[in-house]
XYZ file of C-alpha atoms in Angstrom:
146
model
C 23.040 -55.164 47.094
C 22.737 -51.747 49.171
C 19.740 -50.429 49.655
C 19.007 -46.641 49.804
C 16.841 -44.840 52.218
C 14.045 -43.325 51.121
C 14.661 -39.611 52.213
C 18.077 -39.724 50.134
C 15.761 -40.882 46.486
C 16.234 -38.179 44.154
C 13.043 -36.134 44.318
C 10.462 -37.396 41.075
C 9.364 -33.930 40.408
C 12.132 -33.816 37.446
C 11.976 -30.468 35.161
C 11.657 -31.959 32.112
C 14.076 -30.169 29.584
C 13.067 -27.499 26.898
C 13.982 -29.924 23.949
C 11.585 -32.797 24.926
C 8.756 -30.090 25.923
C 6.396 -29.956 22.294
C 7.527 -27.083 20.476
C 3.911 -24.933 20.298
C 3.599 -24.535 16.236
C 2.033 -20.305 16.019
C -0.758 -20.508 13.179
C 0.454 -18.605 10.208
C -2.420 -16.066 8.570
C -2.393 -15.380 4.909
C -3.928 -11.686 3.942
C -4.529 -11.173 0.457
C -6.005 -7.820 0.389
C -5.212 -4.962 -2.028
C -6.113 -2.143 -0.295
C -2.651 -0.692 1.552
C -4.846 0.453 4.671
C -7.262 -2.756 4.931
C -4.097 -4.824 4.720
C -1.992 -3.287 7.558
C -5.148 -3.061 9.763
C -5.602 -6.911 9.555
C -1.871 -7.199 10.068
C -1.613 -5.519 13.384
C -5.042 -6.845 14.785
C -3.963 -10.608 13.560
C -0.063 -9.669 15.061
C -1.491 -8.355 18.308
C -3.943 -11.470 18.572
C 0.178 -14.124 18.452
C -0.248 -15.024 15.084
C 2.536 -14.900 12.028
C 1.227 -13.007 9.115
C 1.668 -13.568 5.691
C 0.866 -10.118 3.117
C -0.663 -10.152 -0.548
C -1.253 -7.425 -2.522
C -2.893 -9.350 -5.626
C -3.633 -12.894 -6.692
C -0.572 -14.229 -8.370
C 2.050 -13.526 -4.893
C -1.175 -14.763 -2.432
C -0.850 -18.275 -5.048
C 3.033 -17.902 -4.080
C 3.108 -17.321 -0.636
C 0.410 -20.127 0.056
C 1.844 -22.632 -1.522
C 5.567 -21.565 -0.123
C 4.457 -21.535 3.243
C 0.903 -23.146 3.191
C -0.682 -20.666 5.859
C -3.068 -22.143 8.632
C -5.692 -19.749 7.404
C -6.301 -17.027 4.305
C -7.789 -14.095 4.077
C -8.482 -13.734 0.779
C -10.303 -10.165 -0.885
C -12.756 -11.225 -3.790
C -11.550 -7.980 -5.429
C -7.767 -8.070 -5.882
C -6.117 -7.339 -9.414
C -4.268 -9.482 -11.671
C -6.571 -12.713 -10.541
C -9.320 -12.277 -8.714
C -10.515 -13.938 -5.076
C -12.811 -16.291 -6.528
C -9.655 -17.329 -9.202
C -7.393 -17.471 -6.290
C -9.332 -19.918 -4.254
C -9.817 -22.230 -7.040
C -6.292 -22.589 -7.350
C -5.534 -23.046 -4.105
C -7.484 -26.065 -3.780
C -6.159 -27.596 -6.615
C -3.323 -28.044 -4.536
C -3.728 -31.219 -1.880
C -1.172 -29.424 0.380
C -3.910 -26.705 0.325
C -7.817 -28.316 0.585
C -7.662 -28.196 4.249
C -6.957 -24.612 4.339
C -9.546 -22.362 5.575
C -10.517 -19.778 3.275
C -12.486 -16.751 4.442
C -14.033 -13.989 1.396
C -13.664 -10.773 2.483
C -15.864 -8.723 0.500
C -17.497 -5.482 -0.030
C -20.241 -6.551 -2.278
C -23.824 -8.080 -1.596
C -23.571 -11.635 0.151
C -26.649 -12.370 -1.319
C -25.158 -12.130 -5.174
C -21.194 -13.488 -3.963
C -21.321 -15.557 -1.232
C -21.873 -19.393 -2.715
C -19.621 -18.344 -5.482
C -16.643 -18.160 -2.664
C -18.301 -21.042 -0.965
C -18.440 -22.888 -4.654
C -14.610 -21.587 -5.166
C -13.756 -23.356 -2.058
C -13.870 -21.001 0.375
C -15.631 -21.867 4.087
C -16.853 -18.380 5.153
C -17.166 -15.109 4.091
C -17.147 -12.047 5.674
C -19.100 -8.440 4.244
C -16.349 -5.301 4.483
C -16.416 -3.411 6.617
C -15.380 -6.159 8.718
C -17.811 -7.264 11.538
C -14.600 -8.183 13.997
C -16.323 -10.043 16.536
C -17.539 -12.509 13.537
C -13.712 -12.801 12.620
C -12.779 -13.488 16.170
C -15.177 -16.581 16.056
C -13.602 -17.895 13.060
C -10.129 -17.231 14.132
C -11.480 -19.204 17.146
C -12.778 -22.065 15.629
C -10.504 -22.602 12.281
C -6.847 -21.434 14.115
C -7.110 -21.085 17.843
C -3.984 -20.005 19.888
């Protein structure tokens, strides 16, 4: 049996290869907004922040693209055409790949008349247009952090 001295051990501090390093998973955000403008705006701020973005421009292709992709987090308007927000979010928890989902309601209209309808829907926040973005950085935060 040979022995071998200690200065000639291969050195423990081994770089451990790329492929058995955890493969960091980038949150996916679903927008389902109709309005062109609002839409991009979210896109570049949420793009800018890391995340992958997902686009909607009504209710039926936000139902597609969630459960296609099932997003970490949607942004869903209560507004859009063809089926509205508070439709939309109903649906989407019908779906068990989908009741762990945050939702956030974006909406222009009163809180006080629309806000435990989205909550009732399903949805865990909502947030009054025009968007207070310090209250959507603590949600992005605390539902998808990066």
């Amino acid at each position: 049996m040979s022995s071998v001295a200690p200065d000639r051990l291969p050195s423990r501090n081994y770089p451990v290869a790329a492929a058995a390093q955890p493969k960091r998973v980038t949150p996916t955000i679903l927008i389902a907004e109709d309005s062109r403008d609002s839409r991009e705006m979210l896109e570049v701020l949420l793009l800018l922040r890391g995340y992958d973005v997902l686009t909607a421009e009504d209710g039926p292709t936000a139902l597609q693209l969630a459960l296609a992709n099932v997003p970490s987090l949607i942004l869903l308007d209560l507004g859009l055409p063809k089926l509205d927000g508070l439709s939309v979010a109903r649906h989407l928890r019908s779906y068990a790949s989908l009741t762990r989902v945050p939702i956030v309601m974006l909406s222009g209209h009163d809180p006080m008349e629309h806000k435990q309808p989205a909550l009732d829907a399903g949805c865990t926040d909502y947030l009054l247009k025009p968007l207070d973005f310090r209250k959507l950085d603590e949600i992005l935060d605390h539902e998808v952090p990066l």
